[in-house]
PDB file of C-alpha atoms in Angstrom:
ATOM      1  CA  MET A   1     -13.796  29.320  17.695  1.00  0.00           C
ATOM      2  CA  ASN A   2     -10.881  29.118  15.242  1.00  0.00           C
ATOM      3  CA  GLU A   3      -9.494  25.975  13.610  1.00  0.00           C
ATOM      4  CA  ASN A   4      -6.828  25.353  16.264  1.00  0.00           C
ATOM      5  CA  GLU A   5      -9.308  25.671  19.113  1.00  0.00           C
ATOM      6  CA  LEU A   6     -11.711  23.337  17.333  1.00  0.00           C
ATOM      7  CA  LEU A   7      -9.029  20.685  16.827  1.00  0.00           C
ATOM      8  CA  LYS A   8      -8.183  20.765  20.532  1.00  0.00           C
ATOM      9  CA  THR A   9     -11.763  19.793  21.371  1.00  0.00           C
ATOM     10  CA  ILE A  10     -11.611  16.618  19.263  1.00  0.00           C
ATOM     11  CA  ASP A  11     -10.354  13.372  20.737  1.00  0.00           C
ATOM     12  CA  ALA A  12      -7.135  12.163  19.088  1.00  0.00           C
ATOM     13  CA  ASP A  13      -8.653   8.751  18.323  1.00  0.00           C
ATOM     14  CA  ASN A  14     -11.445  10.379  16.335  1.00  0.00           C
ATOM     15  CA  LEU A  15      -8.947  12.353  14.288  1.00  0.00           C
ATOM     16  CA  ILE A  16      -6.926   9.253  13.446  1.00  0.00           C
ATOM     17  CA  PHE A  17      -9.517   6.522  13.049  1.00  0.00           C
ATOM     18  CA  ASN A  18     -12.581   8.332  11.699  1.00  0.00           C
ATOM     19  CA  GLY A  19     -12.831  10.007   8.351  1.00  0.00           C
ATOM     20  CA  TYR A  20     -16.060  11.373   6.978  1.00  0.00           C
ATOM     21  CA  THR A  21     -16.795  12.229   3.376  1.00  0.00           C
ATOM     22  CA  VAL A  22     -18.986  15.271   2.821  1.00  0.00           C
ATOM     23  CA  VAL A  23     -21.360  14.689  -0.093  1.00  0.00           C
ATOM     24  CA  ASP A  24     -22.387  18.191  -1.097  1.00  0.00           C
ATOM     25  CA  GLY A  25     -24.284  17.254  -4.260  1.00  0.00           C
ATOM     26  CA  GLU A  26     -22.011  19.348  -6.472  1.00  0.00           C
ATOM     27  CA  PHE A  27     -18.309  18.629  -5.989  1.00  0.00           C
ATOM     28  CA  LEU A  28     -19.254  15.153  -4.740  1.00  0.00           C
ATOM     29  CA  PRO A  29     -22.712  14.178  -6.036  1.00  0.00           C
ATOM     30  CA  ASP A  30     -22.517  10.874  -4.123  1.00  0.00           C
ATOM     31  CA  HIS A  31     -20.165   8.959  -1.843  1.00  0.00           C
ATOM     32  CA  PRO A  32     -16.860   8.452  -3.716  1.00  0.00           C
ATOM     33  CA  ILE A  33     -16.853   4.707  -3.061  1.00  0.00           C
ATOM     34  CA  LYS A  34     -20.350   4.311  -4.505  1.00  0.00           C
ATOM     35  CA  MET A  35     -19.414   6.488  -7.475  1.00  0.00           C
ATOM     36  CA  LEU A  36     -16.361   4.335  -8.115  1.00  0.00           C
ATOM     37  CA  ARG A  37     -18.306   1.102  -7.728  1.00  0.00           C
ATOM     38  CA  ASP A  38     -21.080   2.337 -10.065  1.00  0.00           C
ATOM     39  CA  GLY A  39     -18.678   3.686 -12.683  1.00  0.00           C
ATOM     40  CA  ASN A  40     -19.775   7.269 -12.058  1.00  0.00           C
ATOM     41  CA  HIS A  41     -16.401   8.876 -12.759  1.00  0.00           C
ATOM     42  CA  LYS A  42     -14.258  10.287 -15.545  1.00  0.00           C
ATOM     43  CA  LYS A  43     -13.480   7.808 -18.316  1.00  0.00           C
ATOM     44  CA  ASP A  44     -10.688   7.289 -20.813  1.00  0.00           C
ATOM     45  CA  PHE A  45      -7.653   8.541 -18.879  1.00  0.00           C
ATOM     46  CA  SER A  46      -4.265   7.236 -17.728  1.00  0.00           C
ATOM     47  CA  LEU A  47      -3.422   6.264 -14.153  1.00  0.00           C
ATOM     48  CA  LEU A  48      -0.060   5.340 -12.610  1.00  0.00           C
ATOM     49  CA  LEU A  49      -0.296   3.453  -9.287  1.00  0.00           C
ATOM     50  CA  SER A  50       2.650   3.043  -6.937  1.00  0.00           C
ATOM     51  CA  THR A  51       3.011   1.101  -3.678  1.00  0.00           C
ATOM     52  CA  ASP A  52       5.912   0.117  -1.420  1.00  0.00           C
ATOM     53  CA  LYS A  53       6.568  -3.358  -0.034  1.00  0.00           C
ATOM     54  CA  ASP A  54       6.022  -2.313   3.580  1.00  0.00           C
ATOM     55  CA  GLU A  55       3.427   0.441   3.795  1.00  0.00           C
ATOM     56  CA  GLY A  56       2.571  -0.116   7.453  1.00  0.00           C
ATOM     57  CA  SER A  57       5.604  -0.543   9.731  1.00  0.00           C
ATOM     58  CA  ALA A  58       6.208   3.186  10.040  1.00  0.00           C
ATOM     59  CA  PHE A  59       2.782   3.620  11.660  1.00  0.00           C
ATOM     60  CA  MET A  60       2.597   0.633  14.015  1.00  0.00           C
ATOM     61  CA  GLN A  61       4.032   2.336  17.096  1.00  0.00           C
ATOM     62  CA  MET A  62       1.810   5.385  16.646  1.00  0.00           C
ATOM     63  CA  PHE A  63      -1.415   3.410  16.281  1.00  0.00           C
ATOM     64  CA  LEU A  64      -0.679   1.028  19.151  1.00  0.00           C
ATOM     65  CA  THR A  65       0.089   4.018  21.379  1.00  0.00           C
ATOM     66  CA  LEU A  66      -3.214   5.652  20.399  1.00  0.00           C
ATOM     67  CA  LEU A  67      -4.927   2.389  21.322  1.00  0.00           C
ATOM     68  CA  ASN A  68      -3.393   2.607  24.810  1.00  0.00           C
ATOM     69  CA  ARG A  69      -0.967  -0.206  24.035  1.00  0.00           C
ATOM     70  CA  VAL A  70       2.149   1.886  24.697  1.00  0.00           C
ATOM     71  CA  ASP A  71       4.336  -1.041  25.763  1.00  0.00           C
ATOM     72  CA  ASP A  72       3.353  -2.987  22.662  1.00  0.00           C
ATOM     73  CA  GLY A  73       4.057   0.076  20.553  1.00  0.00           C
ATOM     74  CA  ARG A  74       7.661   0.042  21.754  1.00  0.00           C
ATOM     75  CA  LYS A  75       8.071  -3.320  20.040  1.00  0.00           C
ATOM     76  CA  PHE A  76       7.845  -1.381  16.773  1.00  0.00           C
ATOM     77  CA  SER A  77      10.164   1.483  17.728  1.00  0.00           C
ATOM     78  CA  PHE A  78      12.237   2.776  14.844  1.00  0.00           C
ATOM     79  CA  VAL A  79      15.493   2.132  16.727  1.00  0.00           C
ATOM     80  CA  ASN A  80      16.184  -0.580  19.327  1.00  0.00           C
ATOM     81  CA  PRO A  81      12.609  -1.908  19.577  1.00  0.00           C
ATOM     82  CA  GLU A  82      11.493  -3.981  22.543  1.00  0.00           C
ATOM     83  CA  PRO A  83      11.485  -7.779  21.979  1.00  0.00           C
ATOM     84  CA  LEU A  84       8.719  -9.348  19.912  1.00  0.00           C
ATOM     85  CA  ASP A  85       9.085 -12.956  20.940  1.00  0.00           C
ATOM     86  CA  SER A  86       6.421 -15.112  19.354  1.00  0.00           C
ATOM     87  CA  LEU A  87       4.194 -15.629  16.366  1.00  0.00           C
ATOM     88  CA  ASP A  88       1.084 -15.575  18.565  1.00  0.00           C
ATOM     89  CA  GLU A  89       2.076 -12.178  19.927  1.00  0.00           C
ATOM     90  CA  ALA A  90       2.561 -10.838  16.398  1.00  0.00           C
ATOM     91  CA  LYS A  91      -0.895 -12.100  15.391  1.00  0.00           C
ATOM     92  CA  ASP A  92      -2.469 -10.424  18.411  1.00  0.00           C
ATOM     93  CA  LEU A  93      -0.780  -7.092  17.701  1.00  0.00           C
ATOM     94  CA  LEU A  94      -1.893  -7.178  14.070  1.00  0.00           C
ATOM     95  CA  ALA A  95      -5.499  -7.915  15.051  1.00  0.00           C
ATOM     96  CA  THR A  96      -5.440  -5.131  17.650  1.00  0.00           C
ATOM     97  CA  THR A  97      -4.141  -2.571  15.177  1.00  0.00           C
ATOM     98  CA  ILE A  98      -6.506  -3.309  12.307  1.00  0.00           C
ATOM     99  CA  GLU A  99      -9.697  -3.649  14.356  1.00  0.00           C
ATOM    100  CA  PRO A 100     -10.573   0.107  14.398  1.00  0.00           C
ATOM    101  CA  PHE A 101     -10.361   0.217  10.596  1.00  0.00           C
ATOM    102  CA  LEU A 102     -12.632  -2.719   9.768  1.00  0.00           C
ATOM    103  CA  SER A 103     -16.387  -3.044   9.733  1.00  0.00           C
ATOM    104  CA  LYS A 104     -17.701  -3.183  13.293  1.00  0.00           C
ATOM    105  CA  LYS A 105     -20.303  -5.736  12.194  1.00  0.00           C
ATOM    106  CA  TYR A 106     -17.788  -8.559  11.909  1.00  0.00           C
ATOM    107  CA  PRO A 107     -14.995  -9.795  14.205  1.00  0.00           C
ATOM    108  CA  VAL A 108     -11.355  -9.452  13.198  1.00  0.00           C
ATOM    109  CA  PRO A 109     -10.581 -12.517  11.023  1.00  0.00           C
ATOM    110  CA  THR A 110      -7.504 -13.500  13.029  1.00  0.00           C
ATOM    111  CA  GLU A 111      -7.148 -17.075  11.795  1.00  0.00           C
ATOM    112  CA  GLN A 112      -7.605 -16.128   8.146  1.00  0.00           C
ATOM    113  CA  LEU A 113      -5.070 -13.342   8.557  1.00  0.00           C
ATOM    114  CA  ALA A 114      -2.582 -15.809  10.004  1.00  0.00           C
ATOM    115  CA  LYS A 115      -3.013 -18.209   7.089  1.00  0.00           C
ATOM    116  CA  ILE A 116      -2.468 -15.468   4.528  1.00  0.00           C
ATOM    117  CA  TYR A 117       0.384 -13.491   6.082  1.00  0.00           C
ATOM    118  CA  PHE A 118       2.169 -15.789   8.550  1.00  0.00           C
ATOM    119  CA  ASN A 119       2.219 -18.914   6.401  1.00  0.00           C
ATOM    120  CA  GLY A 120       5.545 -20.718   6.775  1.00  0.00           C
ATOM    121  CA  LEU A 121       6.745 -18.841   9.864  1.00  0.00           C
ATOM    122  CA  ASN A 122       7.881 -20.934  12.814  1.00  0.00           C
ATOM    123  CA  PRO A 123       5.755 -20.326  15.947  1.00  0.00           C
ATOM    124  CA  LYS A 124       8.989 -20.056  17.933  1.00  0.00           C
ATOM    125  CA  THR A 125      10.877 -18.017  15.365  1.00  0.00           C
ATOM    126  CA  ASP A 126      14.003 -16.230  16.526  1.00  0.00           C
ATOM    127  CA  GLN A 127      13.611 -13.533  13.861  1.00  0.00           C
ATOM    128  CA  PRO A 128      11.723 -10.715  15.612  1.00  0.00           C
ATOM    129  CA  ASP A 129      12.416  -8.255  12.787  1.00  0.00           C
ATOM    130  CA  LEU A 130      10.743 -10.638  10.347  1.00  0.00           C
ATOM    131  CA  LEU A 131       7.669 -10.729  12.592  1.00  0.00           C
ATOM    132  CA  ARG A 132       7.636  -6.924  12.779  1.00  0.00           C
ATOM    133  CA  GLN A 133       7.921  -6.621   9.013  1.00  0.00           C
ATOM    134  CA  THR A 134       5.142  -9.161   8.455  1.00  0.00           C
ATOM    135  CA  VAL A 135       2.789  -7.299  10.793  1.00  0.00           C
ATOM    136  CA  GLY A 136       3.699  -3.997   9.128  1.00  0.00           C
ATOM    137  CA  ILE A 137       3.166  -5.375   5.633  1.00  0.00           C
ATOM    138  CA  ALA A 138      -0.232  -6.835   6.557  1.00  0.00           C
ATOM    139  CA  PHE A 139      -1.359  -3.587   8.187  1.00  0.00           C
ATOM    140  CA  GLY A 140      -0.041  -1.595   5.226  1.00  0.00           C
ATOM    141  CA  ASP A 141      -1.917  -3.801   2.775  1.00  0.00           C
ATOM    142  CA  MET A 142      -5.165  -3.152   4.632  1.00  0.00           C
ATOM    143  CA  TRP A 143      -4.637   0.563   5.089  1.00  0.00           C
ATOM    144  CA  LEU A 144      -2.790   1.780   1.979  1.00  0.00           C
ATOM    145  CA  ALA A 145      -1.620  -0.769  -0.587  1.00  0.00           C
ATOM    146  CA  CYS A 146      -4.849  -2.656  -1.255  1.00  0.00           C
ATOM    147  CA  PRO A 147      -7.107   0.427  -1.391  1.00  0.00           C
ATOM    148  CA  THR A 148      -4.697   1.790  -4.016  1.00  0.00           C
ATOM    149  CA  ILE A 149      -4.673  -1.436  -6.017  1.00  0.00           C
ATOM    150  CA  ASN A 150      -8.444  -1.888  -5.700  1.00  0.00           C
ATOM    151  CA  PHE A 151      -8.939   1.670  -6.949  1.00  0.00           C
ATOM    152  CA  GLY A 152      -7.009   0.835 -10.112  1.00  0.00           C
ATOM    153  CA  HIS A 153      -8.980  -2.383 -10.517  1.00  0.00           C
ATOM    154  CA  HIS A 154     -12.328  -0.552 -10.355  1.00  0.00           C
ATOM    155  CA  ILE A 155     -11.180   2.115 -12.802  1.00  0.00           C
ATOM    156  CA  SER A 156     -10.084  -0.502 -15.328  1.00  0.00           C
ATOM    157  CA  HIS A 157     -13.155  -2.674 -14.795  1.00  0.00           C
ATOM    158  CA  ASN A 158     -15.506   0.256 -15.376  1.00  0.00           C
ATOM    159  CA  ASP A 159     -13.630   1.692 -18.341  1.00  0.00           C
ATOM    160  CA  GLY A 160     -11.864  -0.507 -20.876  1.00  0.00           C
ATOM    161  CA  HIS A 161     -10.204   2.570 -22.365  1.00  0.00           C
ATOM    162  CA  ALA A 162      -8.467   3.661 -19.150  1.00  0.00           C
ATOM    163  CA  ASN A 163      -4.730   2.991 -19.122  1.00  0.00           C
ATOM    164  CA  VAL A 164      -3.801   1.800 -15.624  1.00  0.00           C
ATOM    165  CA  TYR A 165      -0.125   1.125 -14.887  1.00  0.00           C
ATOM    166  CA  GLN A 166       1.115  -0.356 -11.625  1.00  0.00           C
ATOM    167  CA  LEU A 167       4.552   0.085 -10.031  1.00  0.00           C
ATOM    168  CA  TYR A 168       5.836  -1.849  -7.018  1.00  0.00           C
ATOM    169  CA  HIS A 169       8.854  -0.765  -4.930  1.00  0.00           C
ATOM    170  CA  SER A 170      10.630  -3.592  -3.109  1.00  0.00           C
ATOM    171  CA  TYR A 171      14.238  -2.385  -2.985  1.00  0.00           C
ATOM    172  CA  TYR A 172      15.910  -2.195   0.396  1.00  0.00           C
ATOM    173  CA  PRO A 173      15.742   1.184   2.175  1.00  0.00           C
ATOM    174  CA  ILE A 174      17.889   3.634   0.299  1.00  0.00           C
ATOM    175  CA  LYS A 175      19.099   5.527   3.333  1.00  0.00           C
ATOM    176  CA  THR A 176      18.290   6.067   6.992  1.00  0.00           C
ATOM    177  CA  SER A 177      14.896   7.755   7.094  1.00  0.00           C
ATOM    178  CA  GLU A 178      13.303   9.701   9.888  1.00  0.00           C
ATOM    179  CA  TRP A 179       9.919   8.136   9.171  1.00  0.00           C
ATOM    180  CA  CYS A 180      10.900   4.500   8.509  1.00  0.00           C
ATOM    181  CA  PRO A 181      12.194   1.944  11.040  1.00  0.00           C
ATOM    182  CA  LYS A 182      15.695   0.598  10.516  1.00  0.00           C
ATOM    183  CA  TRP A 183      14.343  -2.962  10.626  1.00  0.00           C
ATOM    184  CA  SER A 184      11.678  -2.526   7.922  1.00  0.00           C
ATOM    185  CA  GLY A 185      11.983  -3.275   4.250  1.00  0.00           C
ATOM    186  CA  ALA A 186      11.032  -0.867   1.477  1.00  0.00           C
ATOM    187  CA  CYS A 187       8.967   1.467   3.628  1.00  0.00           C
ATOM    188  CA  HIS A 188       6.155   3.950   3.093  1.00  0.00           C
ATOM    189  CA  GLY A 189       7.763   7.004   1.502  1.00  0.00           C
ATOM    190  CA  ASP A 190      11.009   5.322   0.453  1.00  0.00           C
ATOM    191  CA  ASP A 191      10.103   5.860  -3.195  1.00  0.00           C
ATOM    192  CA  GLU A 192       9.949   9.634  -2.764  1.00  0.00           C
ATOM    193  CA  PHE A 193      13.710  10.145  -2.444  1.00  0.00           C
ATOM    194  CA  PRO A 194      14.550   8.695  -5.875  1.00  0.00           C
ATOM    195  CA  LEU A 195      11.392  10.086  -7.475  1.00  0.00           C
ATOM    196  CA  PHE A 196      12.481  13.645  -6.701  1.00  0.00           C
ATOM    197  CA  GLY A 197      16.103  13.019  -7.654  1.00  0.00           C
ATOM    198  CA  ASP A 198      17.814  13.095  -4.264  1.00  0.00           C
ATOM    199  CA  PRO A 199      20.300  10.329  -5.254  1.00  0.00           C
ATOM    200  CA  ILE A 200      21.266  12.369  -8.306  1.00  0.00           C
ATOM    201  CA  ARG A 201      21.721  15.599  -6.367  1.00  0.00           C
ATOM    202  CA  HIS A 202      23.615  13.862  -3.541  1.00  0.00           C
ATOM    203  CA  PRO A 203      25.304  10.869  -5.223  1.00  0.00           C
ATOM    204  CA  SER A 204      27.773  10.235  -2.388  1.00  0.00           C
ATOM    205  CA  LYS A 205      24.903   9.217  -0.077  1.00  0.00           C
ATOM    206  CA  TYR A 206      23.677   6.430  -2.359  1.00  0.00           C
ATOM    207  CA  ASN A 207      25.011   3.422  -4.219  1.00  0.00           C
ATOM    208  CA  GLN A 208      24.921   3.073  -7.991  1.00  0.00           C
ATOM    209  CA  ARG A 209      21.763   0.952  -8.026  1.00  0.00           C
ATOM    210  CA  VAL A 210      19.778   3.576  -6.157  1.00  0.00           C
ATOM    211  CA  ARG A 211      21.049   6.311  -8.475  1.00  0.00           C
ATOM    212  CA  ASP A 212      19.893   4.197 -11.410  1.00  0.00           C
ATOM    213  CA  ILE A 213      16.503   3.657  -9.756  1.00  0.00           C
ATOM    214  CA  SER A 214      16.169   7.413  -9.407  1.00  0.00           C
ATOM    215  CA  MET A 215      16.899   7.947 -13.100  1.00  0.00           C
ATOM    216  CA  GLU A 216      14.440   5.200 -14.020  1.00  0.00           C
ATOM    217  CA  LEU A 217      11.644   6.626 -11.870  1.00  0.00           C
ATOM    218  CA  ILE A 218      12.123  10.122 -13.229  1.00  0.00           C
ATOM    219  CA  SER A 219      12.064   8.721 -16.763  1.00  0.00           C
ATOM    220  CA  PHE A 220       8.842   6.830 -16.016  1.00  0.00           C
ATOM    221  CA  VAL A 221       7.083   9.909 -14.692  1.00  0.00           C
ATOM    222  CA  HIS A 222       8.384  12.095 -17.528  1.00  0.00           C
ATOM    223  CA  SER A 223       7.084   9.665 -20.146  1.00  0.00           C
ATOM    224  CA  PHE A 224       3.795   9.198 -18.306  1.00  0.00           C
ATOM    225  CA  THR A 225       3.051  12.901 -17.977  1.00  0.00           C
ATOM    226  CA  ARG A 226       3.901  13.550 -21.636  1.00  0.00           C
ATOM    227  CA  ASN A 227       2.506  10.437 -23.295  1.00  0.00           C
ATOM    228  CA  GLY A 228       0.134   8.798 -20.812  1.00  0.00           C
ATOM    229  CA  GLN A 229       2.328   5.708 -20.490  1.00  0.00           C
ATOM    230  CA  PRO A 230       5.633   5.043 -18.662  1.00  0.00           C
ATOM    231  CA  ASN A 231       7.389   2.827 -21.209  1.00  0.00           C
ATOM    232  CA  GLN A 232      10.973   3.512 -22.204  1.00  0.00           C
ATOM    233  CA  ILE A 233      12.615   3.010 -25.592  1.00  0.00           C
ATOM    234  CA  GLU A 234      14.388  -0.337 -26.085  1.00  0.00           C
ATOM    235  CA  GLN A 235      12.875  -1.844 -22.942  1.00  0.00           C
ATOM    236  CA  PRO A 236      10.287  -4.648 -22.629  1.00  0.00           C
ATOM    237  CA  GLU A 237       6.747  -3.333 -22.748  1.00  0.00           C
ATOM    238  CA  TRP A 238       5.260  -2.446 -19.385  1.00  0.00           C
ATOM    239  CA  GLN A 239       1.622  -3.295 -20.051  1.00  0.00           C
ATOM    240  CA  SER A 240      -1.382  -1.489 -18.679  1.00  0.00           C
ATOM    241  CA  TYR A 241      -4.297  -3.368 -17.129  1.00  0.00           C
ATOM    242  CA  PHE A 242      -6.295  -5.274 -19.730  1.00  0.00           C
ATOM    243  CA  HIS A 243      -9.398  -7.457 -19.965  1.00  0.00           C
ATOM    244  CA  VAL A 244      -9.890 -11.120 -20.844  1.00  0.00           C
ATOM    245  CA  ASP A 245     -13.112 -13.099 -21.106  1.00  0.00           C
ATOM    246  CA  ASP A 246     -14.216 -15.441 -18.354  1.00  0.00           C
ATOM    247  CA  GLY A 247     -15.226 -18.534 -20.280  1.00  0.00           C
ATOM    248  CA  GLU A 248     -17.824 -19.598 -17.722  1.00  0.00           C
ATOM    249  CA  SER A 249     -19.646 -16.392 -16.828  1.00  0.00           C
ATOM    250  CA  LEU A 250     -18.910 -14.547 -20.085  1.00  0.00           C
ATOM    251  CA  GLN A 251     -17.873 -11.538 -18.017  1.00  0.00           C
ATOM    252  CA  LYS A 252     -14.671  -9.572 -18.442  1.00  0.00           C
ATOM    253  CA  VAL A 253     -11.830 -10.219 -16.040  1.00  0.00           C
ATOM    254  CA  VAL A 254      -9.278  -7.508 -15.270  1.00  0.00           C
ATOM    255  CA  VAL A 255      -5.664  -8.647 -15.635  1.00  0.00           C
ATOM    256  CA  GLU A 256      -3.305  -6.386 -13.697  1.00  0.00           C
ATOM    257  CA  PRO A 257       0.315  -6.289 -14.920  1.00  0.00           C
ATOM    258  CA  TYR A 258       2.893  -4.571 -12.721  1.00  0.00           C
ATOM    259  CA  TYR A 259       6.547  -3.628 -12.849  1.00  0.00           C
ATOM    260  CA  GLU A 260       8.801  -4.164  -9.817  1.00  0.00           C
ATOM    261  CA  LEU A 261      11.709  -1.913  -8.870  1.00  0.00           C
ATOM    262  CA  SER A 262      14.029  -4.014  -6.711  1.00  0.00           C
ATOM    263  CA  ASN A 263      17.682  -4.140  -5.706  1.00  0.00           C
ATOM    264  CA  GLU A 264      18.309  -6.220  -8.811  1.00  0.00           C
ATOM    265  CA  TYR A 265      18.467  -4.694 -12.270  1.00  0.00           C
ATOM    266  CA  ARG A 266      15.596  -5.184 -14.701  1.00  0.00           C
ATOM    267  CA  THR A 267      14.979  -8.706 -16.015  1.00  0.00           C
ATOM    268  CA  HIS A 268      11.908 -10.542 -17.278  1.00  0.00           C
ATOM    269  CA  GLN A 269      11.206 -11.368 -13.626  1.00  0.00           C
ATOM    270  CA  SER A 270      10.633  -7.671 -12.940  1.00  0.00           C
ATOM    271  CA  TYR A 271       7.266  -8.006 -14.665  1.00  0.00           C
ATOM    272  CA  GLY A 272       4.336  -9.789 -13.069  1.00  0.00           C
ATOM    273  CA  LEU A 273       0.561 -10.116 -13.009  1.00  0.00           C
ATOM    274  CA  ASN A 274      -2.136  -9.539 -10.381  1.00  0.00           C
ATOM    275  CA  PHE A 275       0.076  -8.424  -7.513  1.00  0.00           C
ATOM    276  CA  LYS A 276      -1.472  -9.085  -4.061  1.00  0.00           C
ATOM    277  CA  GLN A 277      -4.693 -10.231  -5.683  1.00  0.00           C
ATOM    278  CA  ILE A 278      -5.502 -12.657  -2.856  1.00  0.00           C
ATOM    279  CA  GLU A 279      -4.600 -10.222  -0.088  1.00  0.00           C
ATOM    280  CA  CYS A 280      -6.562  -7.349  -1.590  1.00  0.00           C
ATOM    281  CA  LYS A 281      -9.642  -9.449  -2.295  1.00  0.00           C
ATOM    282  CA  PHE A 282      -9.502 -10.616   1.316  1.00  0.00           C
ATOM    283  CA  TRP A 283      -9.282  -7.082   2.746  1.00  0.00           C
ATOM    284  CA  GLN A 284     -11.972  -5.715   0.456  1.00  0.00           C
ATOM    285  CA  GLN A 285     -14.711  -7.801   2.049  1.00  0.00           C
ATOM    286  CA  TYR A 286     -14.093  -6.241   5.459  1.00  0.00           C
ATOM    287  CA  TYR A 287     -14.248  -2.599   4.421  1.00  0.00           C
ATOM    288  CA  GLU A 288     -17.351  -0.895   5.763  1.00  0.00           C
ATOM    289  CA  TYR A 289     -18.657   0.295   2.401  1.00  0.00           C
ATOM    290  CA  HIS A 290     -18.966  -3.278   1.139  1.00  0.00           C
ATOM    291  CA  ARG A 291     -21.385  -4.097   3.947  1.00  0.00           C
ATOM    292  CA  GLN A 292     -23.829  -1.252   3.464  1.00  0.00           C
TER     293      GLN A 292
END
């Protein structure tokens, strides 16, 4: 049986929702999560993390369809989605989508999710795109953004000499994308166009801000690959993660600076600390490996 024949024998849900790590004792001496948690990894290196504002909206229709919720999936169609009419409906769709990814030992924390992500939204809101974006952002935090941020946190916590830099993309979609809905914000993959210089090669397709973002990203990566840090000359320092003492427990606390690329040009407000700390701490407790 060749690879194609083997794939055809596997249920689509198992391909999407189940991933198994093979611990062979050589390339992977232990489960990667345990190795990361125990500090069993390379030390003293530089790491550049990057996440988009909305990492999840592009996948909502696909996952709901795989969960046999085809009609609900159409509410997240890239173009002309079906109506999403209420806050309660948005909460239900979020809970349905994340359930296969969380520990089976505990129920989906629907009420806690609502308090974290839907705070301030009117139950009878007439902004369906805002509801879609909120669901997509919450799903993306669980699936992509928070695992990325938590990875950087563990690396810095285990190794005070590691230089961890964090970048956050929040600028509005730079052009119509085949893999991002028109109604979403900065979507999964939107950072790739400027990173690889598409606005510079095709300037007529982009505005000046996006062309500048492209130049800035390329400069960051160039500096990082050459020097291990993304800072630019004559710009405020973009700090790496650092440690402070917890006065009560006498343990080190990781402080996580980040730099935001938005539609606005760089100001002091482009720099922040501990991005999505509450959200990522919340999601971390429901990952399976924390319950073993």
